[in-house]
Amino acid sequence: MSLMKRRAAALTAALTLGLSAASGLAQTPPAGAPPPAEGFSYEFRVYLGGIPLGTLTTQGRGGGGAYAAQGEFRMASLLAIVIDSDASAEASGRIGTEGRVIPESFFYRLRDRKESSELILSYDPQGRPLSIRRIPDVPKRDREPDPSEVPEAIDPATAIYLLGAPRTDACAFDHQVFDGRKLHGVRLSGPARPEPEGSVVCSGIYERLKGFRDKDMTPERARHLFQARLTPLPDGGWRPERIWADTTWGQASVVRR
């Protein structure tokens, strides 16, 4: 994978995780406030320096004590001439007492031109990461954490399902996300800054925690600041409108269409 492709992939992952955090995706809803059951579907455009990188779509549904969620990123048509790559993820699980989401499986697929790879992450009955299967079966890198090292982490697709989870403070979030290879940290902080049209803006921090190359774990590369604009929904949830951050290649942003 070329340097440009790796940077684009890293940027997309960071912004997607930032989107998850800013929307309350990876937060267990408070007692008495179950996750959304009617389902949702959102589409976002990802930009870098004003240039469209691609489209991110997310969907989720629940009912009968179970849930399912999925997300897909597709490279922009012009950029795909140089960086022909896309990715998709999906998860399913149970909804326990007090609306707690308990993941049971996570599936991730990455296509890079004519090649593709898949990762399947399974969980124990308590929803903790248990084992990883890779297709093709490639050895785990030494730097990649074992599932047992990240017992409290949630996968990105399950996080997508919690997009509409109600909470009183839009900026109250501090969670870890494990994608089967890397452990990420995303944290929002307040107070929420009100916007004229009724939305609010939170400050955020994205951190690389485990599974990254040493040169990507320097202070200037492992920690990134971002901003998130959210709109309150009638049920107490929050809809993401825009996530943005300044980078050496210009402003990076995820914007709802």
PDB file of C-alpha atoms in Angstrom:
ATOM      1  CA  MET A   1       0.000   0.000   0.000  1.00  0.00           C
ATOM      2  CA  SER A   2       1.406   3.401  -1.006  1.00  0.00           C
ATOM      3  CA  LEU A   3       2.156   6.174   1.472  1.00  0.00           C
ATOM      4  CA  MET A   4      -0.762   8.213   0.120  1.00  0.00           C
ATOM      5  CA  LYS A   5      -3.106   5.264   0.519  1.00  0.00           C
ATOM      6  CA  ARG A   6      -1.944   4.573   4.067  1.00  0.00           C
ATOM      7  CA  ARG A   7      -2.468   8.210   5.018  1.00  0.00           C
ATOM      8  CA  ALA A   8      -5.910   8.295   3.439  1.00  0.00           C
ATOM      9  CA  ALA A   9      -6.862   5.079   5.234  1.00  0.00           C
ATOM     10  CA  ALA A  10      -5.551   6.404   8.556  1.00  0.00           C
ATOM     11  CA  LEU A  11      -7.404   9.678   8.116  1.00  0.00           C
ATOM     12  CA  THR A  12     -10.653   7.904   7.285  1.00  0.00           C
ATOM     13  CA  ALA A  13     -10.308   5.637  10.321  1.00  0.00           C
ATOM     14  CA  ALA A  14      -9.630   8.566  12.638  1.00  0.00           C
ATOM     15  CA  LEU A  15     -12.533  10.617  11.323  1.00  0.00           C
ATOM     16  CA  THR A  16     -14.893   7.649  11.415  1.00  0.00           C
ATOM     17  CA  LEU A  17     -13.983   6.942  15.018  1.00  0.00           C
ATOM     18  CA  GLY A  18     -14.362  10.620  15.773  1.00  0.00           C
ATOM     19  CA  LEU A  19     -17.807  10.466  14.223  1.00  0.00           C
ATOM     20  CA  SER A  20     -18.657   7.490  16.412  1.00  0.00           C
ATOM     21  CA  ALA A  21     -17.589   9.306  19.542  1.00  0.00           C
ATOM     22  CA  ALA A  22     -19.223  12.574  18.721  1.00  0.00           C
ATOM     23  CA  SER A  23     -22.495  10.804  18.143  1.00  0.00           C
ATOM     24  CA  GLY A  24     -22.381   8.825  21.352  1.00  0.00           C
ATOM     25  CA  LEU A  25     -21.881   5.677  19.288  1.00  0.00           C
ATOM     26  CA  ALA A  26     -19.705   3.791  21.708  1.00  0.00           C
ATOM     27  CA  GLN A  27     -21.400   4.913  24.881  1.00  0.00           C
ATOM     28  CA  THR A  28     -23.598   2.564  26.885  1.00  0.00           C
ATOM     29  CA  PRO A  29     -26.931   4.379  27.261  1.00  0.00           C
ATOM     30  CA  PRO A  30     -28.096   5.281  30.760  1.00  0.00           C
ATOM     31  CA  ALA A  31     -30.592   3.120  32.616  1.00  0.00           C
ATOM     32  CA  GLY A  32     -34.086   3.469  31.206  1.00  0.00           C
ATOM     33  CA  ALA A  33     -32.822   4.816  27.858  1.00  0.00           C
ATOM     34  CA  PRO A  34     -32.529   1.872  25.422  1.00  0.00           C
ATOM     35  CA  PRO A  35     -30.740   2.223  22.077  1.00  0.00           C
ATOM     36  CA  PRO A  36     -32.794   3.206  19.009  1.00  0.00           C
ATOM     37  CA  ALA A  37     -35.134   0.436  17.863  1.00  0.00           C
ATOM     38  CA  GLU A  38     -36.659   1.968  14.744  1.00  0.00           C
ATOM     39  CA  GLY A  39     -33.378   2.082  12.852  1.00  0.00           C
ATOM     40  CA  PHE A  40     -31.385   4.829  11.173  1.00  0.00           C
ATOM     41  CA  SER A  41     -29.491   5.525   7.971  1.00  0.00           C
ATOM     42  CA  TYR A  42     -26.946   8.312   7.500  1.00  0.00           C
ATOM     43  CA  GLU A  43     -24.611   9.276   4.674  1.00  0.00           C
ATOM     44  CA  PHE A  44     -21.517  11.443   5.058  1.00  0.00           C
ATOM     45  CA  ARG A  45     -18.906  12.902   2.730  1.00  0.00           C
ATOM     46  CA  VAL A  46     -15.255  12.799   3.802  1.00  0.00           C
ATOM     47  CA  TYR A  47     -12.974  15.674   2.714  1.00  0.00           C
ATOM     48  CA  LEU A  48      -9.299  16.524   3.012  1.00  0.00           C
ATOM     49  CA  GLY A  49      -8.203  20.044   2.159  1.00  0.00           C
ATOM     50  CA  GLY A  50     -11.507  20.584   0.338  1.00  0.00           C
ATOM     51  CA  ILE A  51     -10.969  17.511  -1.859  1.00  0.00           C
ATOM     52  CA  PRO A  52     -13.611  14.748  -1.501  1.00  0.00           C
ATOM     53  CA  LEU A  53     -12.035  11.476  -0.348  1.00  0.00           C
ATOM     54  CA  GLY A  54     -15.176   9.384  -0.371  1.00  0.00           C
ATOM     55  CA  THR A  55     -18.561   8.557   1.099  1.00  0.00           C
ATOM     56  CA  LEU A  56     -19.314   6.970   4.471  1.00  0.00           C
ATOM     57  CA  THR A  57     -22.731   5.340   4.966  1.00  0.00           C
ATOM     58  CA  THR A  58     -24.030   3.934   8.262  1.00  0.00           C
ATOM     59  CA  GLN A  59     -27.159   1.937   9.052  1.00  0.00           C
ATOM     60  CA  GLY A  60     -28.583   0.215  12.100  1.00  0.00           C
ATOM     61  CA  ARG A  61     -31.721  -1.532  13.322  1.00  0.00           C
ATOM     62  CA  GLY A  62     -32.919  -3.293  16.437  1.00  0.00           C
ATOM     63  CA  GLY A  63     -35.849  -5.089  18.002  1.00  0.00           C
ATOM     64  CA  GLY A  64     -36.782  -8.234  19.896  1.00  0.00           C
ATOM     65  CA  GLY A  65     -33.718  -8.018  22.105  1.00  0.00           C
ATOM     66  CA  ALA A  66     -31.249  -7.990  19.193  1.00  0.00           C
ATOM     67  CA  TYR A  67     -29.491  -5.437  17.008  1.00  0.00           C
ATOM     68  CA  ALA A  68     -27.471  -5.213  13.800  1.00  0.00           C
ATOM     69  CA  ALA A  69     -25.392  -2.394  12.325  1.00  0.00           C
ATOM     70  CA  GLN A  70     -23.167  -1.756   9.365  1.00  0.00           C
ATOM     71  CA  GLY A  71     -20.951   0.900   7.844  1.00  0.00           C
ATOM     72  CA  GLU A  72     -19.271   1.281   4.469  1.00  0.00           C
ATOM     73  CA  PHE A  73     -16.644   3.648   3.080  1.00  0.00           C
ATOM     74  CA  ARG A  74     -16.204   4.101  -0.657  1.00  0.00           C
ATOM     75  CA  MET A  75     -13.407   6.122  -2.221  1.00  0.00           C
ATOM     76  CA  ALA A  76     -14.448   9.046  -4.413  1.00  0.00           C
ATOM     77  CA  SER A  77     -14.617   8.102  -8.111  1.00  0.00           C
ATOM     78  CA  LEU A  78     -11.793  10.361  -9.279  1.00  0.00           C
ATOM     79  CA  LEU A  79      -9.532   9.484  -6.355  1.00  0.00           C
ATOM     80  CA  ALA A  80     -10.228   5.776  -6.903  1.00  0.00           C
ATOM     81  CA  ILE A  81      -8.144   5.989 -10.078  1.00  0.00           C
ATOM     82  CA  VAL A  82      -5.093   6.386  -7.835  1.00  0.00           C
ATOM     83  CA  ILE A  83      -6.338   4.902  -4.548  1.00  0.00           C
ATOM     84  CA  ASP A  84      -8.696   2.071  -5.473  1.00  0.00           C
ATOM     85  CA  SER A  85      -9.815   0.912  -2.034  1.00  0.00           C
ATOM     86  CA  ASP A  86     -12.987   0.614   0.042  1.00  0.00           C
ATOM     87  CA  ALA A  87     -14.006  -0.950   3.332  1.00  0.00           C
ATOM     88  CA  SER A  88     -17.125  -2.257   5.066  1.00  0.00           C
ATOM     89  CA  ALA A  89     -17.974  -3.445   8.565  1.00  0.00           C
ATOM     90  CA  GLU A  90     -20.968  -5.022  10.269  1.00  0.00           C
ATOM     91  CA  ALA A  91     -21.851  -6.263  13.730  1.00  0.00           C
ATOM     92  CA  SER A  92     -24.691  -7.985  15.540  1.00  0.00           C
ATOM     93  CA  GLY A  93     -25.532  -8.798  19.116  1.00  0.00           C
ATOM     94  CA  ARG A  94     -28.063  -8.677  21.938  1.00  0.00           C
ATOM     95  CA  ILE A  95     -29.699  -5.909  23.891  1.00  0.00           C
ATOM     96  CA  GLY A  96     -29.463  -6.728  27.588  1.00  0.00           C
ATOM     97  CA  THR A  97     -30.961  -5.234  30.697  1.00  0.00           C
ATOM     98  CA  GLU A  98     -31.244  -1.451  30.952  1.00  0.00           C
ATOM     99  CA  GLY A  99     -30.568  -1.163  27.210  1.00  0.00           C
ATOM    100  CA  ARG A 100     -26.992  -2.429  27.425  1.00  0.00           C
ATOM    101  CA  VAL A 101     -25.684  -3.526  24.036  1.00  0.00           C
ATOM    102  CA  ILE A 102     -23.779  -6.860  24.080  1.00  0.00           C
ATOM    103  CA  PRO A 103     -21.863  -7.532  20.838  1.00  0.00           C
ATOM    104  CA  GLU A 104     -21.638 -11.095  19.558  1.00  0.00           C
ATOM    105  CA  SER A 105     -19.806 -10.753  16.237  1.00  0.00           C
ATOM    106  CA  PHE A 106     -17.941  -8.153  14.186  1.00  0.00           C
ATOM    107  CA  PHE A 107     -16.987  -8.511  10.515  1.00  0.00           C
ATOM    108  CA  TYR A 108     -14.612  -6.208   8.612  1.00  0.00           C
ATOM    109  CA  ARG A 109     -13.680  -6.349   4.929  1.00  0.00           C
ATOM    110  CA  LEU A 110     -11.025  -4.263   3.155  1.00  0.00           C
ATOM    111  CA  ARG A 111     -10.670  -4.263  -0.617  1.00  0.00           C
ATOM    112  CA  ASP A 112      -7.436  -2.945  -2.127  1.00  0.00           C
ATOM    113  CA  ARG A 113      -7.676  -2.974  -5.938  1.00  0.00           C
ATOM    114  CA  LYS A 114      -8.017  -6.680  -6.869  1.00  0.00           C
ATOM    115  CA  GLU A 115      -7.175  -8.038  -3.423  1.00  0.00           C
ATOM    116  CA  SER A 116      -9.317  -8.211  -0.329  1.00  0.00           C
ATOM    117  CA  SER A 117      -8.961  -9.257   3.290  1.00  0.00           C
ATOM    118  CA  GLU A 118     -11.482 -10.049   6.001  1.00  0.00           C
ATOM    119  CA  LEU A 119     -11.458 -10.066   9.785  1.00  0.00           C
ATOM    120  CA  ILE A 120     -13.996 -11.708  12.085  1.00  0.00           C
ATOM    121  CA  LEU A 121     -14.031 -10.801  15.775  1.00  0.00           C
ATOM    122  CA  SER A 122     -16.044 -12.941  18.199  1.00  0.00           C
ATOM    123  CA  TYR A 123     -17.060 -12.189  21.797  1.00  0.00           C
ATOM    124  CA  ASP A 124     -17.739 -14.022  25.043  1.00  0.00           C
ATOM    125  CA  PRO A 125     -21.259 -14.059  26.589  1.00  0.00           C
ATOM    126  CA  GLN A 126     -20.511 -10.783  28.405  1.00  0.00           C
ATOM    127  CA  GLY A 127     -19.672  -8.978  25.158  1.00  0.00           C
ATOM    128  CA  ARG A 128     -15.899  -8.924  25.675  1.00  0.00           C
ATOM    129  CA  PRO A 129     -13.562  -9.511  22.681  1.00  0.00           C
ATOM    130  CA  LEU A 130     -12.625 -13.209  22.603  1.00  0.00           C
ATOM    131  CA  SER A 131     -10.965 -14.342  19.363  1.00  0.00           C
ATOM    132  CA  ILE A 132      -9.977 -13.115  15.900  1.00  0.00           C
ATOM    133  CA  ARG A 133     -10.108 -14.935  12.562  1.00  0.00           C
ATOM    134  CA  ARG A 134      -8.287 -13.498   9.536  1.00  0.00           C
ATOM    135  CA  ILE A 135      -8.959 -14.344   5.869  1.00  0.00           C
ATOM    136  CA  PRO A 136      -6.481 -14.998   4.352  1.00  0.00           C
ATOM    137  CA  ASP A 137      -4.921 -16.480   7.467  1.00  0.00           C
ATOM    138  CA  VAL A 138      -1.967 -14.143   8.053  1.00  0.00           C
ATOM    139  CA  PRO A 139       0.105 -14.081  11.255  1.00  0.00           C
ATOM    140  CA  LYS A 140      -0.751 -11.475  13.868  1.00  0.00           C
ATOM    141  CA  ARG A 141       1.809  -8.700  14.106  1.00  0.00           C
ATOM    142  CA  ASP A 142       3.620  -8.478  17.418  1.00  0.00           C
ATOM    143  CA  ARG A 143       2.382  -4.941  17.957  1.00  0.00           C
ATOM    144  CA  GLU A 144      -1.293  -5.907  17.587  1.00  0.00           C
ATOM    145  CA  PRO A 145      -3.075  -6.406  20.935  1.00  0.00           C
ATOM    146  CA  ASP A 146      -4.764  -9.670  21.857  1.00  0.00           C
ATOM    147  CA  PRO A 147      -8.519  -9.485  22.512  1.00  0.00           C
ATOM    148  CA  SER A 148      -7.844 -10.255  26.193  1.00  0.00           C
ATOM    149  CA  GLU A 149      -5.905  -6.977  26.447  1.00  0.00           C
ATOM    150  CA  VAL A 150      -8.927  -4.858  25.504  1.00  0.00           C
ATOM    151  CA  PRO A 151     -11.845  -6.290  27.550  1.00  0.00           C
ATOM    152  CA  GLU A 152     -13.779  -3.009  27.735  1.00  0.00           C
ATOM    153  CA  ALA A 153     -13.410  -1.978  24.073  1.00  0.00           C
ATOM    154  CA  ILE A 154     -16.319  -1.930  21.654  1.00  0.00           C
ATOM    155  CA  ASP A 155     -16.103  -2.579  17.912  1.00  0.00           C
ATOM    156  CA  PRO A 156     -16.764   0.239  15.413  1.00  0.00           C
ATOM    157  CA  ALA A 157     -19.930  -1.279  13.898  1.00  0.00           C
ATOM    158  CA  THR A 158     -21.594  -1.885  17.265  1.00  0.00           C
ATOM    159  CA  ALA A 159     -20.658   1.692  18.042  1.00  0.00           C
ATOM    160  CA  ILE A 160     -22.579   2.729  14.930  1.00  0.00           C
ATOM    161  CA  TYR A 161     -25.740   1.160  16.335  1.00  0.00           C
ATOM    162  CA  LEU A 162     -25.549   3.386  19.407  1.00  0.00           C
ATOM    163  CA  LEU A 163     -25.653   6.480  17.220  1.00  0.00           C
ATOM    164  CA  GLY A 164     -29.028   7.578  18.561  1.00  0.00           C
ATOM    165  CA  ALA A 165     -28.552   6.639  22.222  1.00  0.00           C
ATOM    166  CA  PRO A 166     -30.005   9.439  24.413  1.00  0.00           C
ATOM    167  CA  ARG A 167     -27.754  11.199  26.924  1.00  0.00           C
ATOM    168  CA  THR A 168     -28.070  14.464  28.810  1.00  0.00           C
ATOM    169  CA  ASP A 169     -24.599  15.821  28.012  1.00  0.00           C
ATOM    170  CA  ALA A 170     -23.620  15.784  24.332  1.00  0.00           C
ATOM    171  CA  CYS A 171     -19.924  16.017  25.214  1.00  0.00           C
ATOM    172  CA  ALA A 172     -19.851  13.327  27.921  1.00  0.00           C
ATOM    173  CA  PHE A 173     -17.882  10.573  26.212  1.00  0.00           C
ATOM    174  CA  ASP A 174     -14.612   8.718  26.866  1.00  0.00           C
ATOM    175  CA  HIS A 175     -14.261   5.283  25.277  1.00  0.00           C
ATOM    176  CA  GLN A 176     -11.957   2.801  23.554  1.00  0.00           C
ATOM    177  CA  VAL A 177     -12.679   1.157  20.178  1.00  0.00           C
ATOM    178  CA  PHE A 178     -11.016  -2.078  19.010  1.00  0.00           C
ATOM    179  CA  ASP A 179     -11.182  -2.941  15.299  1.00  0.00           C
ATOM    180  CA  GLY A 180      -9.432  -6.317  15.605  1.00  0.00           C
ATOM    181  CA  ARG A 181      -5.995  -4.893  14.866  1.00  0.00           C
ATOM    182  CA  LYS A 182      -5.693  -1.579  16.627  1.00  0.00           C
ATOM    183  CA  LEU A 183      -7.002   0.030  19.797  1.00  0.00           C
ATOM    184  CA  HIS A 184      -8.201   3.617  19.502  1.00  0.00           C
ATOM    185  CA  GLY A 185      -9.241   6.115  22.161  1.00  0.00           C
ATOM    186  CA  VAL A 186     -11.812   8.849  21.527  1.00  0.00           C
ATOM    187  CA  ARG A 187     -12.795  11.438  24.087  1.00  0.00           C
ATOM    188  CA  LEU A 188     -15.105  14.449  23.969  1.00  0.00           C
ATOM    189  CA  SER A 189     -15.036  17.343  26.391  1.00  0.00           C
ATOM    190  CA  GLY A 190     -17.251  20.302  27.157  1.00  0.00           C
ATOM    191  CA  PRO A 191     -18.908  22.452  27.945  1.00  0.00           C
ATOM    192  CA  ALA A 192     -20.916  22.123  24.750  1.00  0.00           C
ATOM    193  CA  ARG A 193     -20.830  25.317  22.714  1.00  0.00           C
ATOM    194  CA  PRO A 194     -24.333  26.223  21.467  1.00  0.00           C
ATOM    195  CA  GLU A 195     -24.770  27.139  17.805  1.00  0.00           C
ATOM    196  CA  PRO A 196     -27.392  29.587  16.447  1.00  0.00           C
ATOM    197  CA  GLU A 197     -29.358  26.879  14.604  1.00  0.00           C
ATOM    198  CA  GLY A 198     -29.771  24.779  17.770  1.00  0.00           C
ATOM    199  CA  SER A 199     -26.848  22.370  17.424  1.00  0.00           C
ATOM    200  CA  VAL A 200     -23.877  22.203  19.792  1.00  0.00           C
ATOM    201  CA  VAL A 201     -20.109  21.844  19.271  1.00  0.00           C
ATOM    202  CA  CYS A 202     -17.851  19.636  21.409  1.00  0.00           C
ATOM    203  CA  SER A 203     -14.068  19.432  21.504  1.00  0.00           C
ATOM    204  CA  GLY A 204     -12.565  15.988  20.940  1.00  0.00           C
ATOM    205  CA  ILE A 205      -9.326  14.037  21.184  1.00  0.00           C
ATOM    206  CA  TYR A 206      -8.497  10.973  19.090  1.00  0.00           C
ATOM    207  CA  GLU A 207      -5.596   8.797  20.323  1.00  0.00           C
ATOM    208  CA  ARG A 208      -3.731   5.805  18.954  1.00  0.00           C
ATOM    209  CA  LEU A 209      -3.348   3.417  21.879  1.00  0.00           C
ATOM    210  CA  LYS A 210      -2.121  -0.007  20.690  1.00  0.00           C
ATOM    211  CA  GLY A 211      -1.299  -1.833  17.481  1.00  0.00           C
ATOM    212  CA  PHE A 212       0.448   1.000  15.627  1.00  0.00           C
ATOM    213  CA  ARG A 213       3.987   1.274  14.311  1.00  0.00           C
ATOM    214  CA  ASP A 214       6.478   2.992  16.620  1.00  0.00           C
ATOM    215  CA  LYS A 215       6.910   5.919  14.241  1.00  0.00           C
ATOM    216  CA  ASP A 216       3.136   6.500  14.343  1.00  0.00           C
ATOM    217  CA  MET A 217       3.156   6.687  18.141  1.00  0.00           C
ATOM    218  CA  THR A 218       5.158   9.903  18.470  1.00  0.00           C
ATOM    219  CA  PRO A 219       3.333  12.715  20.334  1.00  0.00           C
ATOM    220  CA  GLU A 220       2.582  14.631  17.135  1.00  0.00           C
ATOM    221  CA  ARG A 221       1.119  11.566  15.366  1.00  0.00           C
ATOM    222  CA  ALA A 222      -0.582   9.589  18.124  1.00  0.00           C
ATOM    223  CA  ARG A 223      -2.875  12.348  19.396  1.00  0.00           C
ATOM    224  CA  HIS A 224      -5.193  14.514  17.301  1.00  0.00           C
ATOM    225  CA  LEU A 225      -7.684  17.225  18.263  1.00  0.00           C
ATOM    226  CA  PHE A 226     -11.009  17.614  16.471  1.00  0.00           C
ATOM    227  CA  GLN A 227     -14.362  19.391  16.739  1.00  0.00           C
ATOM    228  CA  ALA A 228     -17.830  17.848  16.454  1.00  0.00           C
ATOM    229  CA  ARG A 229     -21.145  19.528  15.685  1.00  0.00           C
ATOM    230  CA  LEU A 230     -24.259  17.658  16.929  1.00  0.00           C
ATOM    231  CA  THR A 231     -27.987  18.311  16.630  1.00  0.00           C
ATOM    232  CA  PRO A 232     -30.331  17.242  19.473  1.00  0.00           C
ATOM    233  CA  LEU A 233     -33.151  14.859  18.528  1.00  0.00           C
ATOM    234  CA  PRO A 234     -36.650  14.707  20.080  1.00  0.00           C
ATOM    235  CA  ASP A 235     -35.885  11.420  21.891  1.00  0.00           C
ATOM    236  CA  GLY A 236     -32.800  12.867  23.594  1.00  0.00           C
ATOM    237  CA  GLY A 237     -30.311  11.475  21.094  1.00  0.00           C
ATOM    238  CA  TRP A 238     -27.807  13.417  19.010  1.00  0.00           C
ATOM    239  CA  ARG A 239     -27.385  13.483  15.224  1.00  0.00           C
ATOM    240  CA  PRO A 240     -23.849  14.210  13.938  1.00  0.00           C
ATOM    241  CA  GLU A 241     -23.673  17.010  11.383  1.00  0.00           C
ATOM    242  CA  ARG A 242     -19.957  17.670  10.946  1.00  0.00           C
ATOM    243  CA  ILE A 243     -16.613  16.481  12.370  1.00  0.00           C
ATOM    244  CA  TRP A 244     -13.479  18.441  11.471  1.00  0.00           C
ATOM    245  CA  ALA A 245      -9.789  18.747  12.306  1.00  0.00           C
ATOM    246  CA  ASP A 246      -6.767  20.659  11.021  1.00  0.00           C
ATOM    247  CA  THR A 247      -4.016  18.532   9.443  1.00  0.00           C
ATOM    248  CA  THR A 248      -0.758  19.139   7.586  1.00  0.00           C
ATOM    249  CA  TRP A 249      -2.709  18.489   4.345  1.00  0.00           C
ATOM    250  CA  GLY A 250      -5.480  20.982   5.154  1.00  0.00           C
ATOM    251  CA  GLN A 251      -8.715  20.630   7.060  1.00  0.00           C
ATOM    252  CA  ALA A 252     -10.110  17.100   7.280  1.00  0.00           C
ATOM    253  CA  SER A 253     -13.872  16.829   7.714  1.00  0.00           C
ATOM    254  CA  VAL A 254     -16.830  14.444   7.716  1.00  0.00           C
ATOM    255  CA  VAL A 255     -20.070  16.174   6.690  1.00  0.00           C
ATOM    256  CA  ARG A 256     -23.589  14.725   6.759  1.00  0.00           C
ATOM    257  CA  ARG A 257     -25.370  14.870   3.401  1.00  0.00           C
TER     258      ARG A 257
END
